[in-house]
mmCIF file of C-alpha atoms in Angstrom:
data_model
loop_
_atom_site.group_PDB
_atom_site.id
_atom_site.type_symbol
_atom_site.label_atom_id
_atom_site.label_comp_id
_atom_site.label_asym_id
_atom_site.label_seq_id
_atom_site.Cartn_x
_atom_site.Cartn_y
_atom_site.Cartn_z
ATOM 1 C CA MET S 1 -44.646 23.372 -60.259
ATOM 2 C CA ARG S 2 -43.039 20.416 -63.000
ATOM 3 C CA LEU S 3 -44.023 17.679 -63.075
ATOM 4 C CA GLY S 4 -44.016 16.185 -66.582
ATOM 5 C CA THR S 5 -41.421 15.300 -69.584
ATOM 6 C CA THR S 6 -38.432 17.128 -67.993
ATOM 7 C CA THR S 7 -36.192 19.709 -70.448
ATOM 8 C CA ARG S 8 -32.704 21.247 -68.883
ATOM 9 C CA THR S 9 -29.711 22.836 -70.022
ATOM 10 C CA TYR S 10 -26.377 22.170 -68.304
ATOM 11 C CA THR S 11 -23.244 22.819 -67.564
ATOM 12 C CA PRO S 12 -20.910 19.846 -68.903
ATOM 13 C CA PRO S 13 -19.089 17.992 -66.849
ATOM 14 C CA ILE S 14 -22.674 16.690 -65.110
ATOM 15 C CA VAL S 15 -23.091 13.127 -64.184
ATOM 16 C CA ALA S 16 -22.354 14.901 -59.763
ATOM 17 C CA ASP S 17 -25.050 12.761 -59.476
ATOM 18 C CA LEU S 18 -24.925 9.542 -61.587
ATOM 19 C CA PRO S 19 -22.513 7.016 -60.323
ATOM 20 C CA LEU S 20 -20.331 7.179 -63.943
ATOM 21 C CA GLN S 21 -16.571 8.451 -64.100
ATOM 22 C CA LEU S 22 -16.320 9.874 -67.841
ATOM 23 C CA ASP S 23 -15.212 12.618 -69.681
ATOM 24 C CA PRO S 24 -16.855 16.102 -70.176
ATOM 25 C CA ALA S 25 -18.403 15.288 -73.503
ATOM 26 C CA LEU S 26 -20.088 11.806 -72.889
ATOM 27 C CA ALA S 27 -21.020 12.767 -69.139
ATOM 28 C CA ASP S 28 -23.428 15.748 -70.902
ATOM 29 C CA ARG S 29 -24.818 12.855 -73.310
ATOM 30 C CA VAL S 30 -25.906 11.026 -70.228
ATOM 31 C CA ALA S 31 -27.426 13.779 -68.228
ATOM 32 C CA ARG S 32 -29.344 15.025 -71.038
ATOM 33 C CA SER S 33 -30.532 11.132 -71.832
ATOM 34 C CA PHE S 34 -31.082 10.321 -68.592
ATOM 35 C CA ASP S 35 -34.633 9.856 -67.083
ATOM 36 C CA ARG S 36 -36.344 11.944 -69.508
ATOM 37 C CA GLU S 37 -39.312 11.592 -68.191
ATOM 38 C CA GLY S 38 -38.441 12.827 -64.540
ATOM 39 C CA LYS S 39 -40.074 9.582 -63.171
ATOM 40 C CA VAL S 40 -36.447 10.308 -60.016
ATOM 41 C CA VAL S 41 -38.461 13.656 -59.119
ATOM 42 C CA ARG S 42 -42.096 12.338 -59.287
ATOM 43 C CA GLY S 43 -40.958 9.591 -57.155
ATOM 44 C CA LEU S 44 -39.546 12.119 -54.137
ATOM 45 C CA HIS S 45 -42.586 14.673 -54.477
ATOM 46 C CA ALA S 46 -44.666 11.315 -54.270
ATOM 47 C CA LEU S 47 -43.052 10.378 -51.029
ATOM 48 C CA THR S 48 -43.116 13.614 -49.802
ATOM 49 C CA SER S 49 -44.686 16.872 -50.458
ATOM 50 C CA ILE S 50 -40.848 18.886 -51.768
ATOM 51 C CA GLU S 51 -42.583 21.866 -52.469
ATOM 52 C CA ASP S 52 -42.429 25.140 -50.591
ATOM 53 C CA ARG S 53 -40.188 23.426 -48.033
ATOM 54 C CA ASP S 54 -36.318 22.919 -47.439
ATOM 55 C CA VAL S 55 -34.163 20.469 -48.344
ATOM 56 C CA GLY S 56 -30.732 19.713 -47.413
ATOM 57 C CA ALA S 57 -29.537 18.314 -51.282
ATOM 58 C CA VAL S 58 -26.093 16.882 -49.985
ATOM 59 C CA ASP S 59 -23.817 16.791 -53.547
ATOM 60 C CA LEU S 60 -26.477 16.892 -56.070
ATOM 61 C CA ALA S 61 -25.730 21.323 -56.548
ATOM 62 C CA GLY S 62 -25.123 21.672 -60.430
ATOM 63 C CA GLY S 63 -27.005 18.704 -61.328
ATOM 64 C CA PRO S 64 -30.243 17.154 -63.225
ATOM 65 C CA LEU S 65 -31.217 16.358 -59.400
ATOM 66 C CA PHE S 66 -30.408 19.478 -57.978
ATOM 67 C CA SER S 67 -32.408 22.093 -61.328
ATOM 68 C CA ASP S 68 -35.149 19.691 -60.588
ATOM 69 C CA LEU S 69 -35.590 19.860 -57.471
ATOM 70 C CA GLU S 70 -34.896 23.375 -57.910
ATOM 71 C CA ALA S 71 -38.333 23.709 -60.510
ATOM 72 C CA LEU S 72 -40.493 21.602 -58.438
ATOM 73 C CA GLY S 73 -40.274 24.935 -55.991
ATOM 74 C CA ALA S 74 -38.074 23.205 -53.343
ATOM 75 C CA ARG S 75 -35.913 25.857 -51.262
ATOM 76 C CA LEU S 76 -32.974 23.721 -51.420
ATOM 77 C CA HIS S 77 -29.692 24.538 -49.439
ATOM 78 C CA ALA S 78 -26.362 22.382 -50.227
ATOM 79 C CA ALA S 79 -24.786 20.258 -48.091
ATOM 80 C CA PRO S 80 -20.413 19.345 -49.898
ATOM 81 C CA LEU S 81 -20.753 15.757 -49.116
ATOM 82 C CA VAL S 82 -17.747 15.560 -46.571
ATOM 83 C CA ARG S 83 -16.656 11.996 -44.316
ATOM 84 C CA PRO S 84 -17.712 11.732 -41.356
ATOM 85 C CA LEU S 85 -20.796 13.857 -43.151
ATOM 86 C CA SER S 86 -21.432 16.867 -40.847
ATOM 87 C CA LEU S 87 -24.165 18.586 -42.633
ATOM 88 C CA PRO S 88 -24.248 22.561 -42.469
ATOM 89 C CA PHE S 89 -27.352 23.109 -40.916
ATOM 90 C CA ALA S 90 -29.120 24.078 -37.762
ATOM 91 C CA ASP S 91 -31.518 21.675 -35.418
ATOM 92 C CA GLN S 92 -34.373 20.749 -36.572
ATOM 93 C CA SER S 93 -34.086 23.091 -39.469
ATOM 94 C CA MET S 94 -35.209 20.925 -42.275
ATOM 95 C CA ASP S 95 -38.195 19.213 -44.058
ATOM 96 C CA VAL S 96 -36.429 16.426 -46.739
ATOM 97 C CA VAL S 97 -32.694 15.628 -46.997
ATOM 98 C CA ILE S 98 -31.706 13.828 -50.438
ATOM 99 C CA GLY S 99 -28.852 12.497 -51.464
ATOM 100 C CA ALA S 100 -28.219 10.262 -54.107
ATOM 101 C CA TRP S 101 -25.262 7.949 -55.812
ATOM 102 C CA SER S 102 -22.378 9.332 -53.782
ATOM 103 C CA THR S 103 -24.194 9.851 -50.021
ATOM 104 C CA PHE S 104 -25.498 7.273 -47.645
ATOM 105 C CA ARG S 105 -23.874 4.609 -49.032
ATOM 106 C CA GLY S 106 -25.439 1.603 -47.214
ATOM 107 C CA ALA S 107 -26.900 2.965 -44.581
ATOM 108 C CA ASP S 108 -24.459 4.643 -41.931
ATOM 109 C CA PRO S 109 -25.577 5.132 -38.586
ATOM 110 C CA LEU S 110 -23.607 7.711 -37.953
ATOM 111 C CA GLU S 111 -25.129 9.454 -41.466
ATOM 112 C CA ILE S 112 -28.466 8.696 -40.188
ATOM 113 C CA VAL S 113 -27.815 10.185 -36.965
ATOM 114 C CA GLU S 114 -26.552 13.679 -38.112
ATOM 115 C CA VAL S 115 -30.030 13.319 -40.406
ATOM 116 C CA ASP S 116 -32.330 13.075 -37.770
ATOM 117 C CA ARG S 117 -30.467 16.423 -36.004
ATOM 118 C CA VAL S 118 -31.592 18.818 -38.965
ATOM 119 C CA LEU S 119 -34.712 17.015 -39.702
ATOM 120 C CA ARG S 120 -37.652 18.323 -38.181
ATOM 121 C CA PRO S 121 -40.186 15.881 -36.161
ATOM 122 C CA ALA S 122 -42.084 13.898 -39.828
ATOM 123 C CA GLY S 123 -39.084 15.076 -41.756
ATOM 124 C CA ARG S 124 -37.996 12.554 -44.009
ATOM 125 C CA LEU S 125 -35.144 11.376 -45.584
ATOM 126 C CA LEU S 126 -34.385 10.778 -49.534
ATOM 127 C CA VAL S 127 -31.518 8.495 -50.913
ATOM 128 C CA VAL S 128 -31.291 7.651 -54.389
ATOM 129 C CA HIS S 129 -29.369 4.775 -55.993
ATOM 130 C CA ASP S 130 -29.231 2.400 -59.038
ATOM 131 C CA TYR S 131 -31.259 -0.829 -58.295
ATOM 132 C CA GLY S 132 -29.504 -2.841 -60.664
ATOM 133 C CA ARG S 133 -31.407 -5.924 -62.721
ATOM 134 C CA ASP S 134 -31.320 -2.999 -65.965
ATOM 135 C CA ASP S 135 -29.209 -2.265 -69.197
ATOM 136 C CA VAL S 136 -26.922 0.224 -66.661
ATOM 137 C CA SER S 137 -25.967 -2.232 -64.313
ATOM 138 C CA LEU S 138 -24.295 -4.313 -67.588
ATOM 139 C CA LEU S 139 -22.651 -1.965 -68.479
ATOM 140 C CA VAL S 140 -21.551 -0.546 -65.054
ATOM 141 C CA GLY S 141 -20.426 -3.993 -64.013
ATOM 142 C CA ASP S 142 -21.318 -5.569 -60.103
ATOM 143 C CA ARG S 143 -21.958 -2.989 -57.397
ATOM 144 C CA PRO S 144 -23.171 -3.696 -53.587
ATOM 145 C CA GLU S 145 -26.388 -1.963 -54.757
ATOM 146 C CA PHE S 146 -27.055 -4.287 -57.300
ATOM 147 C CA GLY S 147 -27.069 -6.762 -54.587
ATOM 148 C CA SER S 148 -27.914 -6.866 -50.673
ATOM 149 C CA TRP S 149 -29.323 -2.729 -50.568
ATOM 150 C CA GLY S 150 -32.494 -3.750 -52.494
ATOM 151 C CA ARG S 151 -32.762 -7.277 -50.227
ATOM 152 C CA ARG S 152 -35.167 -8.077 -46.941
ATOM 153 C CA GLY S 153 -32.676 -8.100 -43.969
ATOM 154 C CA GLY S 154 -30.401 -5.228 -45.650
ATOM 155 C CA PRO S 155 -28.429 -2.260 -45.270
ATOM 156 C CA PHE S 156 -31.485 0.062 -46.369
ATOM 157 C CA THR S 157 -34.618 -2.136 -44.462
ATOM 158 C CA GLU S 158 -32.373 -3.001 -41.585
ATOM 159 C CA ALA S 159 -32.424 0.677 -40.469
ATOM 160 C CA GLY S 160 -35.836 1.804 -41.112
ATOM 161 C CA PHE S 161 -35.750 2.402 -44.721
ATOM 162 C CA LYS S 162 -38.510 1.346 -47.044
ATOM 163 C CA ILE S 163 -37.902 1.018 -50.808
ATOM 164 C CA ARG S 164 -39.357 2.561 -54.029
ATOM 165 C CA VAL S 165 -38.165 1.507 -57.555
ATOM 166 C CA LEU S 166 -38.411 3.279 -60.337
ATOM 167 C CA HIS S 167 -37.984 2.212 -64.014
ATOM 168 C CA CYS S 168 -36.307 4.934 -65.873
ATOM 169 C CA TRP S 169 -34.693 5.364 -69.146
ATOM 170 C CA TRP S 170 -31.563 6.658 -71.073
ATOM 171 C CA THR S 171 -32.938 7.774 -74.378
ATOM 172 C CA PHE S 172 -31.164 9.403 -77.028
ATOM 173 C CA GLU S 173 -33.039 10.168 -80.311
ATOM 174 C CA THR S 174 -32.710 6.761 -82.726
ATOM 175 C CA VAL S 175 -30.599 2.933 -81.965
ATOM 176 C CA ASP S 176 -27.575 4.133 -83.949
ATOM 177 C CA ASP S 177 -27.344 6.823 -81.797
ATOM 178 C CA ALA S 178 -28.408 5.169 -78.768
ATOM 179 C CA ALA S 179 -25.380 1.933 -79.625
ATOM 180 C CA ALA S 180 -22.474 4.072 -80.447
ATOM 181 C CA PHE S 181 -22.711 6.183 -77.027
ATOM 182 C CA ILE S 182 -22.604 3.213 -75.672
ATOM 183 C CA GLY S 183 -20.266 1.792 -77.134
ATOM 184 C CA GLU S 184 -17.349 5.058 -76.967
ATOM 185 C CA ALA S 185 -18.280 5.242 -73.256
ATOM 186 C CA PHE S 186 -17.860 1.977 -72.185
ATOM 187 C CA GLY S 187 -15.683 -0.151 -74.608
ATOM 188 C CA GLY S 188 -16.495 -3.570 -75.141
ATOM 189 C CA ALA S 189 -19.519 -4.336 -71.933
ATOM 190 C CA GLY S 190 -21.361 -1.035 -74.437
ATOM 191 C CA GLU S 191 -20.238 -3.182 -78.009
ATOM 192 C CA SER S 192 -22.485 -6.399 -76.992
ATOM 193 C CA LEU S 193 -25.131 -4.286 -74.690
ATOM 194 C CA ALA S 194 -25.308 -2.134 -78.510
ATOM 195 C CA ALA S 195 -25.059 -5.443 -80.520
ATOM 196 C CA GLY S 196 -28.687 -6.353 -79.038
ATOM 197 C CA LEU S 197 -29.895 -2.642 -78.931
ATOM 198 C CA HIS S 198 -33.951 -2.678 -81.140
ATOM 199 C CA ARG S 199 -34.828 0.546 -79.298
ATOM 200 C CA PRO S 200 -33.056 3.634 -78.837
ATOM 201 C CA ARG S 201 -32.750 4.063 -74.940
ATOM 202 C CA LEU S 202 -31.597 2.333 -72.175
ATOM 203 C CA SER S 203 -33.170 0.297 -69.224
ATOM 204 C CA HIS S 204 -31.543 1.939 -65.404
ATOM 205 C CA ASN S 205 -34.043 0.796 -62.582
ATOM 206 C CA ILE S 206 -33.473 2.844 -59.094
ATOM 207 C CA ALA S 207 -34.645 2.595 -55.878
ATOM 208 C CA ILE S 208 -35.680 5.510 -53.581
ATOM 209 C CA TYR S 209 -34.963 4.557 -49.990
ATOM 210 C CA HIS S 210 -37.434 6.617 -47.748
ATOM 211 C CA ARG S 211 -37.092 6.765 -44.039
ATOM 212 C CA ALA S 212 -39.505 9.297 -41.638
ATOM 213 C CA ARG S 213 -37.425 11.015 -38.926
ATOM 214 C CA PRO S 214 -38.203 8.895 -35.447
ATOM 215 C CA ASP S 215 -39.784 10.929 -32.818
ATOM 216 C CA ARG S 216 -36.936 10.211 -30.810
ATOM 217 C CA PRO S 217 -33.586 10.328 -32.634
ATOM 218 C CA GLY S 218 -30.853 8.319 -32.228
#
């Protein structure tokens, strides 16, 4: 089981589970710099044990988070993202369902019902999204996850989710490397942020919304 600093090998393009649209070379650089400390997968594991459990991974196959969960010893069952959500799993066959960025956007009640169908009693749904209030949000512009999603009375808390916020990083080799990358990848917004960089990393706050399957789903 690996819970320390992550070492990854990818085949680009690799931003399947990050909320960015970049060309393959730039996407691969983001994947290699994102969360080298492994905080996200450790955060998921802290909320519910992943090792030796059946984990439905929605739209994660081929991405860094999928690799990290696999390294933890999860029995991963990949599911494609389709709307309306239909999971290719039998009733009460999963201990955990995990989605990130592209999935479970805004806590759609029908999607939650579908997740409850496949979860075993006391199973958990874990959803990874950006939280904002960080360097990355300055690069990508305004998004709903930076506002109401993480607030009391927002769609996730109203649907019975709790939230854990992780303070993560994009880590580069040098300040110049970080500045060159964000300028190339994000244009004027990247150049503006690069002008004030004093360390070779960007802050990226991540929210994990988590919810246990109720005794009586639905």
